Backbone as JSON Lines, residues from 0, in Angstrom:
{"i":0,"aa":"Q","n":[-3.44,-16.65,-23.86],"ca":[-2.48,-15.61,-23.16],"c":[-1.76,-14.73,-23.38]}
{"i":1,"aa":"V","n":[-2.36,-13.5,-22.85],"ca":[-2.26,-12.31,-23.41],"c":[-0.28,-11.87,-22.46]}
{"i":2,"aa":"Q","n":[0.08,-11.32,-23.21],"ca":[1.62,-11.13,-23.17],"c":[1.97,-9.56,-23.47]}
{"i":3,"aa":"L","n":[2.73,-8.72,-22.69],"ca":[3.29,-7.83,-22.96],"c":[4.62,-7.88,-23.2]}
{"i":4,"aa":"V","n":[5.39,-7.32,-23.91],"ca":[6.87,-7.87,-23.9],"c":[7.51,-6.28,-24.03]}
{"i":5,"aa":"E","n":[7.88,-5.94,-23.27],"ca":[8.99,-4.2,-23.7],"c":[10.5,-4.78,-23.71]}
{"i":6,"aa":"S","n":[10.82,-3.64,-23.91],"ca":[12.0,-3.47,-24.68],"c":[12.67,-2.09,-25.35]}
{"i":7,"aa":"G","n":[13.98,-1.98,-25.27],"ca":[15.05,-0.67,-25.49],"c":[15.29,-0.19,-24.17]}
{"i":8,"aa":"G","n":[15.04,-0.8,-22.85],"ca":[15.82,-0.21,-21.94],"c":[17.23,-0.27,-21.67]}
{"i":9,"aa":"G","n":[17.97,0.52,-20.86],"ca":[19.85,0.17,-20.92],"c":[19.98,1.44,-20.14]}
{"i":10,"aa":"L","n":[21.3,1.54,-20.06],"ca":[22.17,2.74,-19.77],"c":[22.87,3.9,-20.23]}
{"i":11,"aa":"V","n":[22.23,5.17,-20.28],"ca":[22.1,6.29,-21.22],"c":[23.0,7.54,-20.16]}
{"i":12,"aa":"Q","n":[23.76,8.62,-20.68],"ca":[24.15,9.37,-19.97],"c":[23.37,10.67,-19.96]}
{"i":13,"aa":"P","n":[23.08,11.62,-18.79],"ca":[22.68,12.57,-18.72],"c":[22.3,13.32,-20.01]}
{"i":14,"aa":"G","n":[21.16,13.66,-20.15],"ca":[20.97,14.3,-21.8],"c":[20.6,13.29,-22.8]}
{"i":15,"aa":"G","n":[20.6,12.21,-22.72],"ca":[20.4,11.18,-23.56],"c":[19.27,10.96,-23.81]}
{"i":16,"aa":"S","n":[19.0,10.07,-24.92],"ca":[17.47,9.36,-25.41],"c":[17.69,8.12,-25.27]}
{"i":17,"aa":"L","n":[16.44,7.28,-25.32],"ca":[16.09,5.89,-25.4],"c":[15.01,5.97,-25.78]}
{"i":18,"aa":"R","n":[14.32,4.66,-26.72],"ca":[12.92,4.53,-27.2],"c":[13.01,2.88,-26.94]}
{"i":19,"aa":"L","n":[11.66,2.82,-25.51],"ca":[10.71,1.68,-25.45],"c":[10.31,1.34,-25.72]}
{"i":20,"aa":"S","n":[10.11,-0.1,-26.34],"ca":[9.0,-0.15,-27.18],"c":[8.07,-1.52,-26.04]}
{"i":21,"aa":"C","n":[6.96,-1.69,-26.12],"ca":[6.09,-2.69,-25.96],"c":[5.35,-3.35,-26.38]}
{"i":22,"aa":"A","n":[5.07,-4.51,-26.91],"ca":[4.11,-5.44,-27.72],"c":[3.36,-5.89,-27.37]}
{"i":23,"aa":"A","n":[1.99,-6.15,-27.44],"ca":[1.07,-6.97,-26.87],"c":[0.6,-8.31,-27.49]}
{"i":24,"aa":"S","n":[0.68,-9.14,-26.7],"ca":[0.6,-10.61,-28.12],"c":[-0.79,-12.08,-27.31]}
{"i":25,"aa":"G","n":[-1.23,-12.32,-28.01],"ca":[-1.82,-13.69,-27.84],"c":[-3.32,-13.27,-28.18]}
{"i":26,"aa":"N","n":[-4.24,-13.89,-27.71],"ca":[-5.93,-13.53,-28.77],"c":[-6.52,-12.58,-28.33]}
{"i":27,"aa":"I","n":[-6.0,-11.67,-28.78],"ca":[-6.62,-10.13,-28.23],"c":[-7.5,-9.23,-29.1]}
{"i":28,"aa":"F","n":[-8.7,-9.29,-28.98],"ca":[-9.59,-8.92,-29.13],"c":[-9.93,-7.04,-29.64]}
{"i":29,"aa":"S","n":[-9.3,-6.4,-28.33],"ca":[-8.72,-5.42,-28.7],"c":[-8.46,-4.11,-27.64]}
{"i":30,"aa":"I","n":[-7.4,-3.45,-27.83],"ca":[-6.45,-2.78,-27.1],"c":[-7.27,-1.33,-26.59]}
{"i":31,"aa":"N","n":[-7.45,-1.03,-25.09],"ca":[-7.97,0.61,-25.0],"c":[-6.79,1.12,-24.99]}
{"i":32,"aa":"A","n":[-6.86,1.49,-23.37],"ca":[-5.73,2.63,-23.08],"c":[-4.47,1.89,-22.97]}
{"i":33,"aa":"M","n":[-2.8,2.0,-23.16],"ca":[-1.74,1.41,-22.77],"c":[-1.32,2.56,-22.15]}
{"i":34,"aa":"G","n":[0.06,2.41,-21.48],"ca":[0.86,3.38,-20.6],"c":[2.32,2.69,-20.57]}
{"i":35,"aa":"W","n":[3.07,3.69,-19.77],"ca":[4.07,3.46,-19.12],"c":[4.36,3.83,-18.0]}
{"i":36,"aa":"Y","n":[4.33,3.17,-17.38],"ca":[4.73,3.35,-15.6],"c":[6.17,3.26,-15.19]}
{"i":37,"aa":"R","n":[6.53,3.66,-13.8],"ca":[7.91,3.49,-13.66],"c":[8.29,3.31,-12.35]}
{"i":38,"aa":"Q","n":[8.88,2.97,-11.64],"ca":[9.13,2.93,-10.34],"c":[10.65,2.64,-9.51]}
{"i":39,"aa":"A","n":[10.95,3.22,-9.06],"ca":[12.49,3.77,-8.46],"c":[12.46,2.94,-7.33]}
{"i":40,"aa":"P","n":[13.73,2.57,-6.82],"ca":[14.13,2.2,-5.74],"c":[13.53,2.98,-4.51]}
{"i":41,"aa":"G","n":[12.23,2.41,-3.69],"ca":[12.05,2.69,-2.36],"c":[10.58,4.16,-2.9]}
{"i":42,"aa":"K","n":[10.39,3.68,-4.24],"ca":[9.51,4.6,-4.61],"c":[8.07,3.87,-4.62]}
{"i":43,"aa":"E","n":[6.9,4.16,-5.0],"ca":[5.96,3.55,-5.44],"c":[5.88,4.0,-7.08]}
{"i":44,"aa":"R","n":[4.89,3.04,-7.88],"ca":[5.11,2.62,-9.16],"c":[3.71,4.32,-9.61]}
{"i":45,"aa":"E","n":[4.92,4.92,-10.77],"ca":[3.78,5.93,-10.96],"c":[3.88,6.15,-12.2]}
{"i":46,"aa":"L","n":[2.53,6.71,-12.83],"ca":[2.9,6.74,-14.55],"c":[3.0,7.83,-14.94]}
{"i":47,"aa":"V","n":[3.89,7.69,-15.79],"ca":[4.91,8.34,-16.6],"c":[3.95,8.74,-18.17]}
{"i":48,"aa":"A","n":[3.02,7.98,-18.68],"ca":[2.71,8.51,-19.67],"c":[1.73,7.23,-20.3]}
{"i":49,"aa":"A","n":[-0.07,8.14,-20.98],"ca":[-0.59,7.14,-21.25],"c":[-1.1,7.32,-22.82]}
{"i":50,"aa":"I","n":[-1.86,6.4,-23.6],"ca":[-2.07,7.11,-24.58],"c":[-3.66,6.28,-25.26]}
{"i":51,"aa":"T","n":[-4.83,6.74,-25.2],"ca":[-6.06,5.8,-25.78],"c":[-6.24,5.12,-26.93]}
{"i":52,"aa":"S","n":[-7.15,4.47,-27.23],"ca":[-7.12,3.76,-28.67],"c":[-7.34,4.81,-29.67]}
{"i":53,"aa":"G","n":[-7.47,6.05,-29.33],"ca":[-7.91,6.59,-30.61],"c":[-6.86,8.33,-30.3]}
{"i":54,"aa":"G","n":[-5.68,7.59,-29.45],"ca":[-4.26,8.44,-29.7],"c":[-4.29,9.81,-28.55]}
{"i":55,"aa":"S","n":[-5.12,10.06,-27.84],"ca":[-5.48,11.03,-26.58],"c":[-4.64,11.03,-25.98]}
{"i":56,"aa":"T","n":[-3.39,11.75,-25.45],"ca":[-2.27,11.03,-24.45],"c":[-2.39,12.03,-23.28]}
{"i":57,"aa":"N","n":[-1.61,11.5,-22.12],"ca":[-1.67,12.16,-20.86],"c":[0.19,11.63,-20.31]}
{"i":58,"aa":"Y","n":[0.45,12.63,-19.75],"ca":[1.92,12.61,-19.17],"c":[2.02,13.37,-17.81]}
{"i":59,"aa":"A","n":[3.07,12.67,-17.1],"ca":[3.05,12.96,-15.61],"c":[4.3,15.04,-16.16]}
{"i":60,"aa":"D","n":[3.67,15.56,-15.05],"ca":[4.41,16.56,-15.37],"c":[5.98,16.81,-15.23]}
{"i":61,"aa":"S","n":[6.48,15.64,-14.75],"ca":[8.14,15.4,-14.63],"c":[8.75,14.77,-15.81]}
{"i":62,"aa":"V","n":[7.91,14.88,-17.09],"ca":[8.19,14.31,-18.05],"c":[7.41,15.01,-19.42]}
{"i":63,"aa":"K","n":[6.91,15.62,-19.06],"ca":[6.17,16.67,-19.96],"c":[7.15,17.74,-20.97]}
{"i":64,"aa":"G","n":[7.18,17.89,-22.49],"ca":[8.13,18.14,-23.26],"c":[9.52,17.23,-23.09]}
{"i":65,"aa":"R","n":[9.79,16.18,-22.42],"ca":[11.03,15.8,-22.98],"c":[10.56,14.06,-23.39]}
{"i":66,"aa":"F","n":[9.41,13.61,-23.07],"ca":[9.22,12.34,-23.54],"c":[7.93,12.54,-23.95]}
{"i":67,"aa":"T","n":[7.59,11.33,-25.54],"ca":[6.51,11.01,-26.15],"c":[6.15,9.92,-26.53]}
{"i":68,"aa":"I","n":[5.07,9.56,-25.89],"ca":[4.18,8.01,-26.71],"c":[3.49,8.12,-27.43]}
{"i":69,"aa":"S","n":[3.46,7.07,-28.51],"ca":[2.98,6.68,-29.5],"c":[2.47,5.37,-29.42]}
{"i":70,"aa":"R","n":[1.81,4.93,-30.52],"ca":[1.45,3.34,-30.44],"c":[1.37,3.26,-32.04]}
{"i":71,"aa":"D","n":[0.9,1.78,-32.37],"ca":[0.91,1.11,-33.73],"c":[-0.32,0.36,-33.45]}
{"i":72,"aa":"N","n":[-1.39,0.72,-33.78],"ca":[-2.25,-0.2,-33.61],"c":[-2.57,-1.73,-34.14]}
{"i":73,"aa":"A","n":[-2.15,-1.29,-35.26],"ca":[-2.27,-2.38,-36.44],"c":[-0.97,-3.59,-35.59]}
{"i":74,"aa":"K","n":[0.16,-3.09,-35.08],"ca":[1.26,-4.07,-33.99],"c":[0.98,-4.66,-32.92]}
{"i":75,"aa":"N","n":[-0.31,-3.54,-32.28],"ca":[-0.27,-3.71,-30.65],"c":[0.66,-3.7,-30.14]}
{"i":76,"aa":"T","n":[1.41,-1.96,-30.77],"ca":[2.82,-1.68,-30.2],"c":[2.41,-0.15,-29.38]}
{"i":77,"aa":"V","n":[3.04,-0.1,-28.48],"ca":[3.51,1.04,-27.62],"c":[4.78,1.51,-27.27]}
{"i":78,"aa":"Y","n":[5.16,2.84,-27.8],"ca":[5.83,3.87,-27.48],"c":[6.29,4.28,-26.65]}
{"i":79,"aa":"L","n":[7.91,4.79,-26.2],"ca":[7.84,5.79,-25.48],"c":[9.37,6.22,-25.96]}
{"i":80,"aa":"Q","n":[9.34,7.52,-26.44],"ca":[10.45,8.26,-26.41],"c":[11.03,9.17,-25.65]}
{"i":81,"aa":"A","n":[12.28,8.96,-24.66],"ca":[12.43,9.59,-23.97],"c":[13.35,10.43,-24.41]}
{"i":82,"aa":"N","n":[13.55,11.72,-24.21],"ca":[14.26,12.69,-24.59],"c":[15.19,13.08,-23.43]}
{"i":83,"aa":"S","n":[16.5,14.02,-23.29],"ca":[16.67,14.95,-22.52],"c":[17.03,14.32,-20.82]}
{"i":84,"aa":"L","n":[17.28,12.51,-21.16],"ca":[17.22,11.78,-19.71],"c":[18.15,12.44,-18.58]}
{"i":85,"aa":"K","n":[17.11,12.31,-17.45],"ca":[17.98,13.04,-16.39],"c":[18.4,11.86,-15.02]}
{"i":86,"aa":"P","n":[18.94,11.9,-14.37],"ca":[19.36,10.81,-13.16],"c":[17.76,10.33,-12.61]}
{"i":87,"aa":"E","n":[17.06,11.33,-12.42],"ca":[16.19,10.96,-11.79],"c":[14.88,10.3,-12.48]}
{"i":88,"aa":"D","n":[15.18,9.96,-13.7],"ca":[14.34,9.1,-14.74],"c":[15.15,7.91,-14.5]}
{"i":89,"aa":"T","n":[15.4,7.69,-13.74],"ca":[16.32,5.81,-13.31],"c":[15.25,5.44,-12.73]}
{"i":90,"aa":"A","n":[14.56,3.87,-13.08],"ca":[13.95,3.12,-12.68],"c":[13.37,2.0,-13.47]}
{"i":91,"aa":"V","n":[12.58,1.13,-13.15],"ca":[12.54,0.16,-14.14],"c":[10.67,0.35,-14.2]}
{"i":92,"aa":"Y","n":[10.85,0.86,-15.9],"ca":[9.66,1.16,-16.66],"c":[8.91,-0.29,-16.9]}
{"i":93,"aa":"Y","n":[7.46,-0.03,-16.67],"ca":[6.43,-0.99,-17.34],"c":[5.89,-0.87,-17.77]}
{"i":94,"aa":"C","n":[5.4,-1.69,-19.17],"ca":[4.22,-1.53,-20.05],"c":[2.73,-2.25,-18.98]}
{"i":95,"aa":"G","n":[1.9,-1.25,-19.56],"ca":[0.19,-1.23,-19.05],"c":[-0.64,-1.47,-20.22]}
{"i":96,"aa":"A","n":[-1.66,-2.09,-19.71],"ca":[-2.48,-1.7,-21.47],"c":[-3.69,-2.43,-20.81]}
{"i":97,"aa":"V","n":[-4.65,-1.75,-21.26],"ca":[-6.22,-2.71,-20.8],"c":[-6.88,-3.28,-22.05]}
{"i":98,"aa":"I","n":[-7.05,-4.45,-21.99],"ca":[-6.94,-5.49,-23.1],"c":[-8.13,-6.42,-23.02]}
{"i":99,"aa":"A","n":[-8.98,-6.11,-24.24],"ca":[-10.15,-7.5,-24.55],"c":[-9.64,-8.48,-24.76]}
{"i":100,"aa":"A","n":[-10.08,-9.61,-23.9],"ca":[-9.29,-10.92,-24.85],"c":[-10.08,-12.06,-23.63]}
{"i":101,"aa":"Y","n":[-10.52,-13.28,-24.92],"ca":[-11.18,-14.17,-24.0],"c":[-12.22,-14.16,-23.42]}
{"i":102,"aa":"G","n":[-13.33,-12.99,-24.38],"ca":[-14.56,-12.59,-23.7],"c":[-14.31,-11.67,-22.58]}
{"i":103,"aa":"T","n":[-12.96,-11.09,-21.97],"ca":[-13.01,-10.08,-21.0],"c":[-12.66,-9.05,-21.14]}
{"i":104,"aa":"I","n":[-12.29,-8.2,-19.81],"ca":[-11.44,-6.95,-20.47],"c":[-10.64,-6.98,-18.8]}
{"i":105,"aa":"G","n":[-9.67,-6.69,-18.99],"ca":[-8.12,-7.0,-17.89],"c":[-7.61,-6.03,-18.22]}
{"i":106,"aa":"T","n":[-6.53,-5.82,-16.98],"ca":[-4.87,-4.85,-17.7],"c":[-4.44,-6.13,-16.85]}
{"i":107,"aa":"Y","n":[-3.1,-5.95,-18.23],"ca":[-2.01,-6.41,-18.1],"c":[-0.38,-5.6,-18.34]}
{"i":108,"aa":"W","n":[0.24,-6.2,-17.61],"ca":[1.75,-5.71,-17.29],"c":[2.99,-6.77,-17.97]}
{"i":109,"aa":"G","n":[3.75,-5.5,-18.76],"ca":[4.78,-6.21,-18.85],"c":[5.75,-6.47,-17.57]}
{"i":110,"aa":"Q","n":[7.14,-7.07,-17.55],"ca":[7.73,-7.6,-16.66],"c":[8.8,-6.32,-16.03]}
{"i":111,"aa":"G","n":[8.77,-5.58,-17.45],"ca":[9.9,-4.34,-16.81],"c":[11.21,-4.03,-17.46]}
{"i":112,"aa":"T","n":[11.27,-2.98,-18.0],"ca":[13.16,-2.3,-18.41],"c":[13.69,-1.51,-17.72]}
{"i":113,"aa":"Q","n":[14.86,-2.27,-17.57],"ca":[15.66,-1.11,-16.66],"c":[15.84,0.25,-17.51]}
{"i":114,"aa":"V","n":[15.9,1.0,-16.89],"ca":[16.62,2.47,-17.4],"c":[17.56,3.53,-16.47]}
{"i":115,"aa":"T","n":[18.12,3.3,-16.84],"ca":[19.71,4.08,-16.03],"c":[20.16,4.89,-16.36]}
{"i":116,"aa":"V","n":[20.39,6.34,-15.91],"ca":[20.85,7.51,-16.44],"c":[21.6,7.73,-15.29]}
{"i":117,"aa":"S","n":[23.08,7.71,-15.64],"ca":[24.03,8.14,-15.17],"c":[25.3,7.99,-16.35]}
{"i":118,"aa":"S","n":[26.26,9.14,-15.71],"ca":[27.81,9.22,-16.32],"c":[28.68,8.44,-15.53]}
């Protein structure tokens, strides 16, 4: 069974920083793209940032220059460094990954971690 477990969310003041982590475990053969998504109350889930197995990255316009996605392939872990946080960054952040395991390729999701930006 493949699992993604996120950590690092919490309450932070505007202008502050957080580092989110997401570790994949299970009978994993390989991990392709990994990404972070977020969903605010009353809104649809949106892509925040994504990274390929080769390290190419893609960011939502709203976070460019403030957030940085990275990954450690040896640890099957993806990170999101979020700086200069704004109240509009408040959301549940989800990790997603395209993983080859048990002879198939599928998209797996973490349980989500709450990020609240408030004074």
